[in-house]
Amino acid sequence: MNAPAAYLVPASVDEAADALSDGEATLLAGGTDLLLQTHQGVRAFRRTLVNISRIAELKTISLSGDRFRIGALVTITELLHSKLVCQHLPILAQAADHFASDQIRNAATVGGNLCNASPAGDMLPPLLALDATVELACRKDHRLQRRNVPLDQFFLGPRRTAMAADELLTAVEIPLPPARHYGRFFKLGTRPALDISIISIALAGVLENRQLTGVRVAFGAVAPIPVRARRTEAALEGRTLDAEVISTAVETARAEATPISDIRASAWYRSEMIFNMMRRLLHEAADA
Ligand SMILES: Cc1cc2nc3c(=O)[nH]c(=O)nc-3n(C[C@H](O)[C@H](O)[C@H](O)COP(=O)(O)OP(=O)(O)OC[C@H]3O[C@@H](n4cnc5c(N)ncnc54)[C@H](O)[C@@H]3O)c2cc1C
Protein backbone atom coordinates (compact mmCIF):
# COMPACT_ATOMS: atom_id res chain seq x y z
CA MET A 1 0.00 0.00 0.00
CA ASN A 2 1.40 3.45 -0.94
CA ALA A 3 0.90 6.47 1.31
CA PRO A 4 -0.59 9.77 0.12
CA ALA A 5 1.75 12.76 0.43
CA ALA A 6 -0.94 15.06 1.86
CA TYR A 7 -4.22 14.70 3.76
CA LEU A 8 -7.01 17.31 3.57
CA VAL A 9 -10.36 17.52 5.37
CA PRO A 10 -12.47 20.16 3.58
CA ALA A 11 -15.50 21.66 5.34
CA SER A 12 -17.45 22.60 2.20
CA VAL A 13 -18.04 21.42 -1.37
CA ASP A 14 -16.15 24.50 -2.53
CA GLU A 15 -13.08 23.54 -0.50
CA ALA A 16 -13.33 19.91 -1.66
CA ALA A 17 -13.53 20.96 -5.32
CA ASP A 18 -10.50 23.16 -4.75
CA ALA A 19 -8.56 20.22 -3.28
CA LEU A 20 -9.49 18.07 -6.29
CA SER A 21 -8.76 20.69 -8.94
CA ASP A 22 -5.30 19.41 -9.99
CA GLY A 23 -6.73 15.92 -10.66
CA GLU A 24 -4.11 14.45 -8.30
CA ALA A 25 -6.35 13.62 -5.33
CA THR A 26 -8.15 10.52 -4.06
CA LEU A 27 -11.46 11.09 -2.36
CA LEU A 28 -12.40 9.29 0.86
CA ALA A 29 -16.00 9.01 2.11
CA GLY A 30 -16.87 6.03 4.37
CA GLY A 31 -13.74 4.16 3.27
CA THR A 32 -15.42 0.73 3.12
CA ASP A 33 -14.30 0.19 -0.49
CA LEU A 34 -11.32 2.51 -0.81
CA LEU A 35 -9.36 1.41 2.26
CA LEU A 36 -9.80 -2.27 1.40
CA GLN A 37 -8.70 -1.70 -2.20
CA THR A 38 -5.61 0.34 -1.27
CA HIS A 39 -4.70 -2.08 1.52
CA GLN A 40 -4.94 -5.03 -0.90
CA GLY A 41 -2.90 -3.12 -3.49
CA VAL A 42 -5.57 -3.26 -6.20
CA ARG A 43 -5.40 0.53 -6.40
CA ALA A 44 -3.04 3.25 -5.21
CA PHE A 45 -3.69 6.57 -3.47
CA ARG A 46 -3.05 9.66 -5.57
CA ARG A 47 -0.85 12.44 -4.17
CA THR A 48 -3.49 13.96 -1.85
CA LEU A 49 -6.12 12.12 0.18
CA VAL A 50 -9.26 14.27 0.53
CA ASN A 51 -11.59 13.18 3.33
CA ILE A 52 -15.03 14.66 2.59
CA SER A 53 -16.79 13.18 5.62
CA ARG A 54 -17.19 16.55 7.41
CA ILE A 55 -19.10 18.35 4.65
CA ALA A 56 -22.55 18.92 6.19
CA GLU A 57 -24.17 19.86 2.85
CA LEU A 58 -23.62 16.30 1.60
CA LYS A 59 -25.40 14.62 4.52
CA THR A 60 -29.05 15.55 3.97
CA ILE A 61 -32.12 13.96 2.37
CA SER A 62 -34.77 16.42 1.19
CA LEU A 63 -37.87 16.69 -0.98
CA SER A 64 -38.28 20.01 -2.75
CA GLY A 65 -41.23 20.34 -5.14
CA ASP A 66 -41.23 17.09 -7.08
CA ARG A 67 -37.55 16.18 -6.64
CA PHE A 68 -35.71 14.26 -3.96
CA ARG A 69 -32.14 15.13 -3.20
CA ILE A 70 -30.00 12.57 -1.41
CA GLY A 71 -26.59 13.91 -0.40
CA ALA A 72 -23.54 11.87 -1.39
CA LEU A 73 -22.58 11.27 2.26
CA VAL A 74 -25.95 9.86 3.32
CA THR A 75 -25.19 6.44 4.76
CA ILE A 76 -27.05 3.22 4.04
CA THR A 77 -28.31 3.23 7.66
CA GLU A 78 -29.67 6.77 7.23
CA LEU A 79 -31.48 5.73 4.04
CA LEU A 80 -33.01 2.77 5.81
CA HIS A 81 -34.34 4.95 8.65
CA SER A 82 -35.40 7.98 6.60
CA LYS A 83 -39.17 8.59 6.81
CA LEU A 84 -39.10 10.33 3.41
CA VAL A 85 -37.36 7.37 1.79
CA CYS A 86 -39.57 4.74 3.43
CA GLN A 87 -42.73 6.65 2.45
CA HIS A 88 -41.90 7.68 -1.13
CA LEU A 89 -38.95 5.55 -2.27
CA PRO A 90 -39.44 2.22 -0.48
CA ILE A 91 -37.42 0.34 -3.11
CA LEU A 92 -34.32 2.19 -1.81
CA ALA A 93 -35.12 1.15 1.76
CA GLN A 94 -35.51 -2.46 0.55
CA ALA A 95 -32.06 -2.31 -1.05
CA ALA A 96 -30.57 -0.72 2.09
CA ASP A 97 -32.10 -3.55 4.12
CA HIS A 98 -30.19 -6.08 1.97
CA PHE A 99 -26.90 -4.19 2.18
CA ALA A 100 -24.04 -5.62 4.26
CA SER A 101 -23.91 -5.66 8.07
CA ASP A 102 -24.89 -2.85 10.46
CA GLN A 103 -21.25 -1.83 10.90
CA ILE A 104 -20.71 -1.41 7.15
CA ARG A 105 -24.11 0.29 6.66
CA ASN A 106 -23.18 2.88 9.29
CA ALA A 107 -20.09 3.93 7.32
CA ALA A 108 -20.96 3.15 3.67
CA THR A 109 -22.34 6.10 1.72
CA VAL A 110 -24.64 6.32 -1.28
CA GLY A 111 -22.04 8.42 -3.14
CA GLY A 112 -19.33 5.85 -2.44
CA ASN A 113 -21.52 3.02 -3.70
CA LEU A 114 -22.13 4.92 -6.96
CA CYS A 115 -18.54 6.12 -7.48
CA ASN A 116 -17.07 2.70 -6.74
CA ALA A 117 -19.10 1.61 -9.79
CA SER A 118 -19.15 -2.09 -9.04
CA PRO A 119 -21.69 -3.91 -11.26
CA ALA A 120 -22.85 -5.59 -8.01
CA GLY A 121 -23.38 -2.33 -6.04
CA ASP A 122 -26.76 -2.74 -4.36
CA MET A 123 -28.05 0.83 -4.59
CA LEU A 124 -27.40 1.03 -8.33
CA PRO A 125 -30.30 -0.99 -9.83
CA PRO A 126 -33.00 0.67 -7.66
CA LEU A 127 -31.60 4.13 -8.42
CA LEU A 128 -31.62 3.29 -12.16
CA ALA A 129 -35.23 2.13 -11.79
CA LEU A 130 -36.11 5.48 -10.16
CA ASP A 131 -34.65 7.51 -13.08
CA ALA A 132 -32.02 9.06 -10.81
CA THR A 133 -29.48 11.64 -11.94
CA VAL A 134 -26.21 12.43 -10.20
CA GLU A 135 -24.89 15.91 -9.53
CA LEU A 136 -21.15 16.39 -10.04
CA ALA A 137 -19.19 19.45 -8.90
CA CYS A 138 -15.78 20.83 -9.78
CA ARG A 139 -13.86 24.10 -9.73
CA LYS A 140 -13.40 25.75 -13.14
CA ASP A 141 -12.39 29.31 -13.95
CA HIS A 142 -12.17 30.01 -10.18
CA ARG A 143 -15.85 29.12 -9.73
CA LEU A 144 -17.70 26.09 -8.39
CA GLN A 145 -19.55 24.46 -11.28
CA ARG A 146 -22.15 21.71 -11.10
CA ARG A 147 -23.53 19.42 -13.81
CA ASN A 148 -26.15 16.66 -13.81
CA VAL A 149 -25.67 13.28 -15.45
CA PRO A 150 -28.49 10.73 -15.87
CA LEU A 151 -27.48 7.65 -13.91
CA ASP A 152 -27.82 5.39 -16.96
CA GLN A 153 -25.01 7.43 -18.58
CA PHE A 154 -22.79 7.54 -15.48
CA PHE A 155 -21.35 4.01 -15.50
CA LEU A 156 -18.75 3.30 -18.20
CA GLY A 157 -17.30 -0.02 -16.99
CA PRO A 158 -16.32 -1.84 -13.79
CA ARG A 159 -15.02 0.95 -11.48
CA ARG A 160 -15.18 3.50 -14.33
CA THR A 161 -17.62 6.40 -14.43
CA ALA A 162 -18.26 9.59 -16.40
CA MET A 163 -16.89 11.61 -13.45
CA ALA A 164 -13.62 13.46 -14.19
CA ALA A 165 -10.61 13.30 -11.83
CA ASP A 166 -11.29 16.87 -10.63
CA GLU A 167 -14.99 16.24 -9.86
CA LEU A 168 -16.86 14.96 -6.83
CA LEU A 169 -20.36 13.55 -6.65
CA THR A 170 -22.46 15.84 -4.47
CA ALA A 171 -25.97 14.37 -4.65
CA VAL A 172 -28.40 11.98 -6.27
CA GLU A 173 -31.65 13.49 -7.52
CA ILE A 174 -34.81 11.46 -8.02
CA PRO A 175 -38.16 12.58 -9.43
CA LEU A 176 -41.04 12.12 -6.97
CA PRO A 177 -42.72 8.86 -8.05
CA PRO A 178 -46.37 9.22 -9.16
CA ALA A 179 -49.36 7.81 -7.24
CA ARG A 180 -49.62 4.00 -7.18
CA HIS A 181 -45.92 3.67 -7.83
CA TYR A 182 -44.71 0.15 -7.15
CA GLY A 183 -41.12 -0.92 -6.58
CA ARG A 184 -39.39 -4.13 -5.57
CA PHE A 185 -35.73 -4.97 -5.09
CA PHE A 186 -34.39 -8.51 -5.10
CA LYS A 187 -30.84 -9.57 -4.22
CA LEU A 188 -29.49 -13.08 -4.57
CA GLY A 189 -26.58 -14.06 -2.34
CA THR A 190 -25.73 -16.97 -0.09
CA ARG A 191 -26.41 -14.69 2.89
CA PRO A 192 -28.22 -11.89 1.05
CA ALA A 193 -27.47 -9.02 3.43
CA LEU A 194 -23.83 -9.97 4.00
CA ASP A 195 -22.62 -11.21 0.63
CA ILE A 196 -21.93 -9.36 -2.58
CA SER A 197 -24.85 -9.83 -4.98
CA ILE A 198 -24.79 -12.83 -7.30
CA ILE A 199 -27.55 -11.04 -9.16
CA SER A 200 -29.90 -8.22 -8.21
CA ILE A 201 -33.09 -6.94 -9.82
CA ALA A 202 -35.06 -3.73 -9.40
CA LEU A 203 -38.60 -3.58 -10.79
CA ALA A 204 -40.62 -0.34 -10.73
CA GLY A 205 -43.60 1.31 -12.40
CA VAL A 206 -47.13 2.49 -11.79
CA LEU A 207 -49.26 -0.54 -10.93
CA GLU A 208 -52.98 -0.35 -11.58
CA ASN A 209 -55.44 -3.16 -12.41
CA ARG A 210 -52.56 -5.64 -12.74
CA GLN A 211 -50.90 -3.44 -15.39
CA LEU A 212 -47.52 -1.75 -15.06
CA THR A 213 -46.81 1.49 -16.90
CA GLY A 214 -43.62 3.54 -16.96
CA VAL A 215 -41.93 0.18 -16.34
CA ARG A 216 -38.33 0.16 -15.20
CA VAL A 217 -36.29 -3.02 -14.85
CA ALA A 218 -32.64 -2.85 -13.84
CA PHE A 219 -30.17 -5.68 -13.25
CA GLY A 220 -27.02 -5.79 -11.12
CA ALA A 221 -24.09 -8.21 -11.53
CA VAL A 222 -25.09 -9.54 -14.96
CA ALA A 223 -22.98 -7.18 -17.12
CA PRO A 224 -19.84 -5.00 -16.69
CA ILE A 225 -22.11 -2.19 -15.43
CA PRO A 226 -25.54 -2.13 -13.77
CA VAL A 227 -28.03 -2.01 -16.65
CA ARG A 228 -31.59 -1.08 -17.55
CA ALA A 229 -33.29 -4.09 -19.19
CA ARG A 230 -35.08 -2.10 -21.87
CA ARG A 231 -36.40 -5.03 -23.91
CA THR A 232 -37.91 -6.56 -20.78
CA GLU A 233 -39.45 -3.20 -19.91
CA ALA A 234 -41.02 -3.06 -23.40
CA ALA A 235 -42.41 -6.59 -23.00
CA LEU A 236 -44.23 -5.44 -19.84
CA GLU A 237 -45.23 -1.87 -20.64
CA GLY A 238 -48.99 -1.36 -20.31
CA ARG A 239 -49.76 -5.08 -20.48
CA THR A 240 -51.89 -7.03 -18.02
CA LEU A 241 -49.63 -9.23 -15.92
CA ASP A 242 -51.14 -12.57 -16.97
CA ALA A 243 -49.32 -15.87 -17.45
CA GLU A 244 -48.49 -15.20 -21.11
CA VAL A 245 -47.09 -11.70 -20.55
CA ILE A 246 -45.04 -12.86 -17.57
CA SER A 247 -43.69 -15.82 -19.55
CA THR A 248 -42.62 -13.59 -22.46
CA ALA A 249 -41.07 -11.02 -20.11
CA VAL A 250 -38.97 -13.53 -18.17
CA GLU A 251 -37.70 -15.15 -21.39
CA THR A 252 -36.76 -11.67 -22.61
CA ALA A 253 -35.04 -10.91 -19.30
CA ARG A 254 -32.96 -14.09 -19.50
CA ALA A 255 -31.93 -13.30 -23.08
CA GLU A 256 -31.14 -9.69 -22.20
CA ALA A 257 -28.80 -10.44 -19.27
CA THR A 258 -25.17 -11.04 -20.31
CA PRO A 259 -23.51 -12.37 -17.14
CA ILE A 260 -20.03 -13.81 -16.79
CA SER A 261 -18.83 -16.75 -14.69
CA ASP A 262 -16.75 -15.82 -11.66
CA ILE A 263 -15.90 -17.05 -8.19
CA ARG A 264 -19.46 -16.44 -6.95
CA ALA A 265 -21.53 -18.09 -9.71
CA SER A 266 -21.50 -19.34 -13.28
CA ALA A 267 -22.98 -17.33 -16.12
CA TRP A 268 -25.58 -20.10 -16.62
CA TYR A 269 -26.69 -19.93 -12.96
CA ARG A 270 -26.99 -16.15 -13.07
CA SER A 271 -29.13 -16.32 -16.24
CA GLU A 272 -31.40 -18.94 -14.67
CA MET A 273 -31.76 -16.84 -11.51
CA ILE A 274 -32.69 -13.76 -13.55
CA PHE A 275 -35.41 -15.88 -15.19
CA ASN A 276 -36.71 -17.36 -11.92
CA MET A 277 -36.50 -14.27 -9.73
CA MET A 278 -37.97 -12.01 -12.38
CA ARG A 279 -40.90 -14.44 -12.59
CA ARG A 280 -41.31 -14.31 -8.81
CA LEU A 281 -41.25 -10.50 -8.79
CA LEU A 282 -43.82 -10.29 -11.59
CA HIS A 283 -46.20 -12.76 -9.91
CA GLU A 284 -45.91 -10.72 -6.70
CA ALA A 285 -46.76 -7.56 -8.66
CA ALA A 286 -49.73 -9.30 -10.32
CA ASP A 287 -51.06 -10.31 -6.88
CA ALA A 288 -50.32 -6.99 -5.14
C1 LIG B 1 -17.60 -6.28 4.49
C2 LIG B 1 -18.18 -5.46 3.36
C3 LIG B 1 -19.46 -5.73 2.93
C4 LIG B 1 -20.01 -4.99 1.87
N1 LIG B 1 -21.29 -5.28 1.47
C5 LIG B 1 -21.84 -4.59 0.45
C6 LIG B 1 -23.17 -4.89 0.03
O1 LIG B 1 -23.87 -5.74 0.59
N2 LIG B 1 -23.65 -4.18 -1.03
C7 LIG B 1 -22.92 -3.22 -1.67
O2 LIG B 1 -23.42 -2.62 -2.62
N3 LIG B 1 -21.66 -2.91 -1.27
C8 LIG B 1 -21.11 -3.57 -0.23
N4 LIG B 1 -19.83 -3.26 0.18
C9 LIG B 1 -19.07 -2.22 -0.54
C10 LIG B 1 -19.12 -0.81 0.09
O3 LIG B 1 -19.50 -0.85 1.45
C11 LIG B 1 -20.08 0.13 -0.67
O4 LIG B 1 -19.76 0.21 -2.04
C12 LIG B 1 -20.13 1.55 -0.06
O5 LIG B 1 -21.34 2.16 -0.41
C13 LIG B 1 -18.97 2.46 -0.46
O6 LIG B 1 -19.17 3.71 0.18
P1 LIG B 1 -18.02 4.42 1.01
O7 LIG B 1 -18.58 5.68 1.54
O8 LIG B 1 -17.43 3.49 2.01
O9 LIG B 1 -16.99 4.71 -0.17
P2 LIG B 1 -15.39 4.86 -0.12
O10 LIG B 1 -14.77 3.55 0.15
O11 LIG B 1 -14.99 6.01 0.73
O12 LIG B 1 -15.16 5.27 -1.66
C14 LIG B 1 -15.42 4.37 -2.71
C15 LIG B 1 -14.96 5.00 -4.02
O13 LIG B 1 -15.80 6.10 -4.37
C16 LIG B 1 -15.07 7.33 -4.38
N5 LIG B 1 -15.96 8.30 -3.77
C17 LIG B 1 -16.64 8.17 -2.61
N6 LIG B 1 -17.49 9.19 -2.43
C18 LIG B 1 -17.33 10.00 -3.49
C19 LIG B 1 -17.93 11.24 -3.88
N7 LIG B 1 -18.89 11.84 -3.15
N8 LIG B 1 -17.54 11.81 -5.04
C20 LIG B 1 -16.58 11.22 -5.81
N9 LIG B 1 -15.98 10.04 -5.49
C21 LIG B 1 -16.36 9.45 -4.34
C22 LIG B 1 -13.78 7.06 -3.62
O14 LIG B 1 -12.73 7.88 -4.07
C23 LIG B 1 -13.55 5.59 -3.96
O15 LIG B 1 -12.99 5.48 -5.24
C24 LIG B 1 -19.25 -3.97 1.24
C25 LIG B 1 -17.96 -3.68 1.70
C26 LIG B 1 -17.42 -4.41 2.75
C27 LIG B 1 -16.04 -4.08 3.23
PDB file of C-alpha atoms and ligand atoms in Angstrom, residues 20 26-37 43 52 58 72-73 76 98-101 104-105 107-118 120-124 136 163 167-170 187 192-197, ligand 1:
ATOM      1  CA  LEU A  20      -9.489  18.067  -6.295  1.00  0.00           C
ATOM      2  CA  THR A  26      -8.151  10.522  -4.060  1.00  0.00           C
ATOM      3  CA  LEU A  27     -11.464  11.090  -2.359  1.00  0.00           C
ATOM      4  CA  LEU A  28     -12.403   9.294   0.860  1.00  0.00           C
ATOM      5  CA  ALA A  29     -16.003   9.007   2.111  1.00  0.00           C
ATOM      6  CA  GLY A  30     -16.870   6.029   4.366  1.00  0.00           C
ATOM      7  CA  GLY A  31     -13.738   4.163   3.274  1.00  0.00           C
ATOM      8  CA  THR A  32     -15.420   0.730   3.117  1.00  0.00           C
ATOM      9  CA  ASP A  33     -14.298   0.192  -0.490  1.00  0.00           C
ATOM     10  CA  LEU A  34     -11.322   2.515  -0.807  1.00  0.00           C
ATOM     11  CA  LEU A  35      -9.363   1.411   2.256  1.00  0.00           C
ATOM     12  CA  LEU A  36      -9.796  -2.269   1.402  1.00  0.00           C
ATOM     13  CA  GLN A  37      -8.696  -1.697  -2.199  1.00  0.00           C
ATOM     14  CA  ARG A  43      -5.405   0.534  -6.402  1.00  0.00           C
ATOM     15  CA  ILE A  52     -15.030  14.665   2.593  1.00  0.00           C
ATOM     16  CA  LEU A  58     -23.620  16.304   1.597  1.00  0.00           C
ATOM     17  CA  ALA A  72     -23.543  11.866  -1.393  1.00  0.00           C
ATOM     18  CA  LEU A  73     -22.580  11.266   2.255  1.00  0.00           C
ATOM     19  CA  ILE A  76     -27.049   3.221   4.042  1.00  0.00           C
ATOM     20  CA  HIS A  98     -30.186  -6.078   1.974  1.00  0.00           C
ATOM     21  CA  PHE A  99     -26.896  -4.194   2.180  1.00  0.00           C
ATOM     22  CA  ALA A 100     -24.042  -5.623   4.258  1.00  0.00           C
ATOM     23  CA  SER A 101     -23.913  -5.656   8.068  1.00  0.00           C
ATOM     24  CA  ILE A 104     -20.713  -1.411   7.148  1.00  0.00           C
ATOM     25  CA  ARG A 105     -24.105   0.291   6.655  1.00  0.00           C
ATOM     26  CA  ALA A 107     -20.089   3.933   7.316  1.00  0.00           C
ATOM     27  CA  ALA A 108     -20.955   3.145   3.674  1.00  0.00           C
ATOM     28  CA  THR A 109     -22.337   6.104   1.719  1.00  0.00           C
ATOM     29  CA  VAL A 110     -24.639   6.318  -1.284  1.00  0.00           C
ATOM     30  CA  GLY A 111     -22.044   8.418  -3.138  1.00  0.00           C
ATOM     31  CA  GLY A 112     -19.331   5.851  -2.436  1.00  0.00           C
ATOM     32  CA  ASN A 113     -21.517   3.021  -3.702  1.00  0.00           C
ATOM     33  CA  LEU A 114     -22.131   4.920  -6.960  1.00  0.00           C
ATOM     34  CA  CYS A 115     -18.545   6.117  -7.477  1.00  0.00           C
ATOM     35  CA  ASN A 116     -17.072   2.700  -6.737  1.00  0.00           C
ATOM     36  CA  ALA A 117     -19.105   1.610  -9.795  1.00  0.00           C
ATOM     37  CA  SER A 118     -19.155  -2.095  -9.045  1.00  0.00           C
ATOM     38  CA  ALA A 120     -22.847  -5.587  -8.013  1.00  0.00           C
ATOM     39  CA  GLY A 121     -23.383  -2.333  -6.036  1.00  0.00           C
ATOM     40  CA  ASP A 122     -26.764  -2.738  -4.358  1.00  0.00           C
ATOM     41  CA  MET A 123     -28.049   0.834  -4.585  1.00  0.00           C
ATOM     42  CA  LEU A 124     -27.403   1.032  -8.328  1.00  0.00           C
ATOM     43  CA  LEU A 136     -21.147  16.391 -10.039  1.00  0.00           C
ATOM     44  CA  MET A 163     -16.888  11.611 -13.449  1.00  0.00           C
ATOM     45  CA  GLU A 167     -14.988  16.240  -9.863  1.00  0.00           C
ATOM     46  CA  LEU A 168     -16.863  14.964  -6.831  1.00  0.00           C
ATOM     47  CA  LEU A 169     -20.357  13.554  -6.655  1.00  0.00           C
ATOM     48  CA  THR A 170     -22.457  15.840  -4.470  1.00  0.00           C
ATOM     49  CA  LYS A 187     -30.836  -9.568  -4.219  1.00  0.00           C
ATOM     50  CA  PRO A 192     -28.220 -11.892   1.045  1.00  0.00           C
ATOM     51  CA  ALA A 193     -27.470  -9.023   3.426  1.00  0.00           C
ATOM     52  CA  LEU A 194     -23.832  -9.971   3.998  1.00  0.00           C
ATOM     53  CA  ASP A 195     -22.617 -11.209   0.626  1.00  0.00           C
ATOM     54  CA  ILE A 196     -21.929  -9.363  -2.585  1.00  0.00           C
ATOM     55  CA  SER A 197     -24.853  -9.829  -4.977  1.00  0.00           C
TER      56      SER A 197
HETATM   57  C1  LIG B   1     -17.603  -6.277   4.491  1.00  0.00           C
HETATM   58  C2  LIG B   1     -18.177  -5.456   3.360  1.00  0.00           C
HETATM   59  C3  LIG B   1     -19.463  -5.725   2.925  1.00  0.00           C
HETATM   60  C4  LIG B   1     -20.010  -4.994   1.871  1.00  0.00           C
HETATM   61  N1  LIG B   1     -21.286  -5.284   1.466  1.00  0.00           N
HETATM   62  C5  LIG B   1     -21.835  -4.593   0.452  1.00  0.00           C
HETATM   63  C6  LIG B   1     -23.166  -4.887   0.032  1.00  0.00           C
HETATM   64  O1  LIG B   1     -23.867  -5.744   0.586  1.00  0.00           O
HETATM   65  N2  LIG B   1     -23.655  -4.182  -1.029  1.00  0.00           N
HETATM   66  C7  LIG B   1     -22.919  -3.220  -1.671  1.00  0.00           C
HETATM   67  O2  LIG B   1     -23.417  -2.617  -2.623  1.00  0.00           O
HETATM   68  N3  LIG B   1     -21.661  -2.909  -1.273  1.00  0.00           N
HETATM   69  C8  LIG B   1     -21.111  -3.567  -0.230  1.00  0.00           C
HETATM   70  N4  LIG B   1     -19.829  -3.262   0.176  1.00  0.00           N
HETATM   71  C9  LIG B   1     -19.073  -2.218  -0.542  1.00  0.00           C
HETATM   72  C10 LIG B   1     -19.123  -0.809   0.092  1.00  0.00           C
HETATM   73  O3  LIG B   1     -19.504  -0.847   1.447  1.00  0.00           O
HETATM   74  C11 LIG B   1     -20.083   0.132  -0.671  1.00  0.00           C
HETATM   75  O4  LIG B   1     -19.755   0.208  -2.036  1.00  0.00           O
HETATM   76  C12 LIG B   1     -20.127   1.546  -0.055  1.00  0.00           C
HETATM   77  O5  LIG B   1     -21.342   2.156  -0.406  1.00  0.00           O
HETATM   78  C13 LIG B   1     -18.967   2.457  -0.457  1.00  0.00           C
HETATM   79  O6  LIG B   1     -19.171   3.713   0.176  1.00  0.00           O
HETATM   80  P1  LIG B   1     -18.018   4.422   1.013  1.00  0.00           P
HETATM   81  O7  LIG B   1     -18.582   5.679   1.536  1.00  0.00           O
HETATM   82  O8  LIG B   1     -17.433   3.490   2.009  1.00  0.00           O
HETATM   83  O9  LIG B   1     -16.990   4.709  -0.165  1.00  0.00           O
HETATM   84  P2  LIG B   1     -15.390   4.863  -0.125  1.00  0.00           P
HETATM   85  O10 LIG B   1     -14.771   3.545   0.146  1.00  0.00           O
HETATM   86  O11 LIG B   1     -14.991   6.006   0.729  1.00  0.00           O
HETATM   87  O12 LIG B   1     -15.160   5.266  -1.657  1.00  0.00           O
HETATM   88  C14 LIG B   1     -15.419   4.368  -2.708  1.00  0.00           C
HETATM   89  C15 LIG B   1     -14.960   5.005  -4.025  1.00  0.00           C
HETATM   90  O13 LIG B   1     -15.796   6.095  -4.374  1.00  0.00           O
HETATM   91  C16 LIG B   1     -15.066   7.333  -4.383  1.00  0.00           C
HETATM   92  N5  LIG B   1     -15.965   8.305  -3.768  1.00  0.00           N
HETATM   93  C17 LIG B   1     -16.643   8.165  -2.608  1.00  0.00           C
HETATM   94  N6  LIG B   1     -17.490   9.189  -2.425  1.00  0.00           N
HETATM   95  C18 LIG B   1     -17.331  10.003  -3.487  1.00  0.00           C
HETATM   96  C19 LIG B   1     -17.934  11.240  -3.883  1.00  0.00           C
HETATM   97  N7  LIG B   1     -18.885  11.841  -3.151  1.00  0.00           N
HETATM   98  N8  LIG B   1     -17.535  11.811  -5.043  1.00  0.00           N
HETATM   99  C20 LIG B   1     -16.579  11.216  -5.814  1.00  0.00           C
HETATM  100  N9  LIG B   1     -15.981  10.044  -5.494  1.00  0.00           N
HETATM  101  C21 LIG B   1     -16.358   9.446  -4.343  1.00  0.00           C
HETATM  102  C22 LIG B   1     -13.781   7.062  -3.621  1.00  0.00           C
HETATM  103  O14 LIG B   1     -12.726   7.876  -4.066  1.00  0.00           O
HETATM  104  C23 LIG B   1     -13.553   5.595  -3.959  1.00  0.00           C
HETATM  105  O15 LIG B   1     -12.992   5.482  -5.241  1.00  0.00           O
HETATM  106  C24 LIG B   1     -19.250  -3.967   1.245  1.00  0.00           C
HETATM  107  C25 LIG B   1     -17.955  -3.677   1.705  1.00  0.00           C
HETATM  108  C26 LIG B   1     -17.424  -4.412   2.748  1.00  0.00           C
HETATM  109  C27 LIG B   1     -16.039  -4.077   3.229  1.00  0.00           C
END
